[in-house]
């Protein structure tokens, strides 16, 4: 079979990561990165994505006729048919932004649009921790918690396309308010944002923590690497925050295991990669909480494609 290449674009809240991918074997040929500005109007965002794509194509040096398309995985709600980014709370509040048409016109290639979690799951399914498994759930822990469900080797989207919103499983009926408008959702207790909030609470109470200077108090942003370093330094406040978040994540995992009985759960995101204790504690809690048989049989593993899962997965949208 002749080799085919596609451009994959991971469009997130903080950065755009574009790359040329050999979609015959999942190999990333080139990568280009740009920041996603927090406040940005739609036209400017498209321009940035386009320049990132152009850079990735140039670095790759692949013959233009071998490029079959461009796939974009965006952190938000998408209309796959029309190629429109419907709502993206973390990308400058962009709403109803046509994405496929302008990019397609500029590059003369078909453009497919998907959701970021969906494409990262597609990447793990084809070339990552799910390549030998056809029933699994990918859970990505970051600003929030999202998941992709793979059933019989295909992404399962649900009756109305909203399946996998694992971050909004309620773990505390009258708990903390969530961005979704509800209360006590898993992601308000177990995401990186939740950990940052717990640490902020300690700081505001005057507790001593090495994370005091590492946290952006206005936005509550804390990097995974800073968390890992604080743990290595034996920071009590960080250890407590991580333990609490991992316990809640374990409760969420147990719910997924009991209800869906996946063969495997794949955990991804910067926090899982940078903080081994977080993964270990969450797994322990999940096995303590889930029903006896699925608790023993469900494999819980780390995602394998790391930072480029979204880019590789987005390119795979062009495979068919
Ligand atoms: Zn929620």
PDB file of N, CA and C in Angstrom, residues 145 165-191 194 248:
ATOM      1  N   UNK A 145     -12.294  16.654  33.076  1.00  0.00           N
ATOM      2  CA  UNK A 145     -12.074  15.229  32.828  1.00  0.00           C
ATOM      3  C   UNK A 145     -13.003  14.791  31.699  1.00  0.00           C
ATOM      4  N   UNK A 165     -19.178  11.832  28.839  1.00  0.00           N
ATOM      5  CA  UNK A 165     -18.985  12.995  29.730  1.00  0.00           C
ATOM      6  C   UNK A 165     -18.782  12.528  31.172  1.00  0.00           C
ATOM      7  N   UNK A 166     -17.713  11.775  31.357  1.00  0.00           N
ATOM      8  CA  UNK A 166     -17.439  11.146  32.639  1.00  0.00           C
ATOM      9  C   UNK A 166     -17.112  12.177  33.723  1.00  0.00           C
ATOM     10  N   UNK A 167     -16.628  13.335  33.296  1.00  0.00           N
ATOM     11  CA  UNK A 167     -16.297  14.401  34.252  1.00  0.00           C
ATOM     12  C   UNK A 167     -17.521  14.917  34.991  1.00  0.00           C
ATOM     13  N   UNK A 168     -18.703  14.629  34.447  1.00  0.00           N
ATOM     14  CA  UNK A 168     -19.925  15.141  35.068  1.00  0.00           C
ATOM     15  C   UNK A 168     -20.743  14.044  35.742  1.00  0.00           C
ATOM     16  N   UNK A 169     -20.099  12.922  36.040  1.00  0.00           N
ATOM     17  CA  UNK A 169     -20.710  11.933  36.927  1.00  0.00           C
ATOM     18  C   UNK A 169     -20.760  12.609  38.301  1.00  0.00           C
ATOM     19  N   UNK A 170     -21.915  12.563  38.938  1.00  0.00           N
ATOM     20  CA  UNK A 170     -22.052  13.230  40.238  1.00  0.00           C
ATOM     21  C   UNK A 170     -21.480  12.330  41.338  1.00  0.00           C
ATOM     22  N   UNK A 171     -20.504  12.850  42.060  1.00  0.00           N
ATOM     23  CA  UNK A 171     -19.907  12.064  43.149  1.00  0.00           C
ATOM     24  C   UNK A 171     -20.274  12.649  44.516  1.00  0.00           C
ATOM     25  N   UNK A 172     -20.945  13.803  44.510  1.00  0.00           N
ATOM     26  CA  UNK A 172     -21.330  14.474  45.761  1.00  0.00           C
ATOM     27  C   UNK A 172     -22.593  15.275  45.468  1.00  0.00           C
ATOM     28  N   UNK A 173     -23.785  14.755  45.838  1.00  0.00           N
ATOM     29  CA  UNK A 173     -25.036  15.382  45.397  1.00  0.00           C
ATOM     30  C   UNK A 173     -25.148  16.882  45.669  1.00  0.00           C
ATOM     31  N   UNK A 174     -24.690  17.339  46.828  1.00  0.00           N
ATOM     32  CA  UNK A 174     -24.758  18.778  47.096  1.00  0.00           C
ATOM     33  C   UNK A 174     -23.362  19.374  47.152  1.00  0.00           C
ATOM     34  N   UNK A 175     -22.523  18.899  46.252  1.00  0.00           N
ATOM     35  CA  UNK A 175     -21.106  19.297  46.291  1.00  0.00           C
ATOM     36  C   UNK A 175     -20.809  20.621  45.611  1.00  0.00           C
ATOM     37  N   UNK A 176     -19.565  20.782  45.219  1.00  0.00           N
ATOM     38  CA  UNK A 176     -19.078  22.024  44.626  1.00  0.00           C
ATOM     39  C   UNK A 176     -19.762  22.319  43.290  1.00  0.00           C
ATOM     40  N   UNK A 177     -19.999  23.613  42.989  1.00  0.00           N
ATOM     41  CA  UNK A 177     -20.589  23.948  41.684  1.00  0.00           C
ATOM     42  C   UNK A 177     -19.622  23.629  40.544  1.00  0.00           C
ATOM     43  N   UNK A 178     -20.184  23.165  39.431  1.00  0.00           N
ATOM     44  CA  UNK A 178     -19.372  22.753  38.277  1.00  0.00           C
ATOM     45  C   UNK A 178     -19.645  23.696  37.110  1.00  0.00           C
ATOM     46  N   UNK A 179     -18.713  23.782  36.187  1.00  0.00           N
ATOM     47  CA  UNK A 179     -18.875  24.604  34.993  1.00  0.00           C
ATOM     48  C   UNK A 179     -20.098  24.232  34.168  1.00  0.00           C
ATOM     49  N   UNK A 180     -20.596  23.008  34.332  1.00  0.00           N
ATOM     50  CA  UNK A 180     -21.754  22.545  33.552  1.00  0.00           C
ATOM     51  C   UNK A 180     -23.062  23.081  34.124  1.00  0.00           C
ATOM     52  N   UNK A 181     -22.986  23.740  35.287  1.00  0.00           N
ATOM     53  CA  UNK A 181     -24.204  24.242  35.924  1.00  0.00           C
ATOM     54  C   UNK A 181     -24.692  23.330  37.037  1.00  0.00           C
ATOM     55  N   UNK A 182     -24.130  22.127  37.110  1.00  0.00           N
ATOM     56  CA  UNK A 182     -24.532  21.188  38.147  1.00  0.00           C
ATOM     57  C   UNK A 182     -23.666  21.316  39.392  1.00  0.00           C
ATOM     58  N   UNK A 183     -23.852  20.373  40.304  1.00  0.00           N
ATOM     59  CA  UNK A 183     -23.094  20.378  41.558  1.00  0.00           C
ATOM     60  C   UNK A 183     -22.467  19.011  41.817  1.00  0.00           C
ATOM     61  N   UNK A 184     -21.260  19.037  42.375  1.00  0.00           N
ATOM     62  CA  UNK A 184     -20.640  17.794  42.849  1.00  0.00           C
ATOM     63  C   UNK A 184     -20.169  16.853  41.761  1.00  0.00           C
ATOM     64  N   UNK A 185     -19.860  17.382  40.564  1.00  0.00           N
ATOM     65  CA  UNK A 185     -19.377  16.537  39.468  1.00  0.00           C
ATOM     66  C   UNK A 185     -17.942  16.076  39.745  1.00  0.00           C
ATOM     67  N   UNK A 186     -17.614  14.903  39.206  1.00  0.00           N
ATOM     68  CA  UNK A 186     -16.289  14.314  39.384  1.00  0.00           C
ATOM     69  C   UNK A 186     -15.163  15.308  39.094  1.00  0.00           C
ATOM     70  N   UNK A 187     -15.300  16.082  37.999  1.00  0.00           N
ATOM     71  CA  UNK A 187     -14.167  16.939  37.629  1.00  0.00           C
ATOM     72  C   UNK A 187     -13.950  18.106  38.584  1.00  0.00           C
ATOM     73  N   UNK A 188     -14.949  18.424  39.413  1.00  0.00           N
ATOM     74  CA  UNK A 188     -14.720  19.484  40.394  1.00  0.00           C
ATOM     75  C   UNK A 188     -13.900  18.959  41.581  1.00  0.00           C
ATOM     76  N   UNK A 189     -13.686  17.639  41.642  1.00  0.00           N
ATOM     77  CA  UNK A 189     -12.904  17.040  42.735  1.00  0.00           C
ATOM     78  C   UNK A 189     -11.611  16.370  42.282  1.00  0.00           C
ATOM     79  N   UNK A 190     -11.550  15.963  40.997  1.00  0.00           N
ATOM     80  CA  UNK A 190     -10.426  15.112  40.601  1.00  0.00           C
ATOM     81  C   UNK A 190      -9.593  15.648  39.441  1.00  0.00           C
ATOM     82  N   UNK A 191      -9.932  16.822  38.899  1.00  0.00           N
ATOM     83  CA  UNK A 191      -9.159  17.356  37.775  1.00  0.00           C
ATOM     84  C   UNK A 191      -7.938  18.131  38.302  1.00  0.00           C
ATOM     85  N   UNK A 194      -9.140  21.071  40.078  1.00  0.00           N
ATOM     86  CA  UNK A 194      -9.606  20.781  41.433  1.00  0.00           C
ATOM     87  C   UNK A 194      -8.427  20.756  42.412  1.00  0.00           C
ATOM     88  N   UNK A 248     -11.113  10.499  44.607  1.00  0.00           N
ATOM     89  CA  UNK A 248     -12.330  10.791  43.841  1.00  0.00           C
ATOM     90  C   UNK A 248     -12.239  10.197  42.433  1.00  0.00           C
TER      91      UNK A 248
END
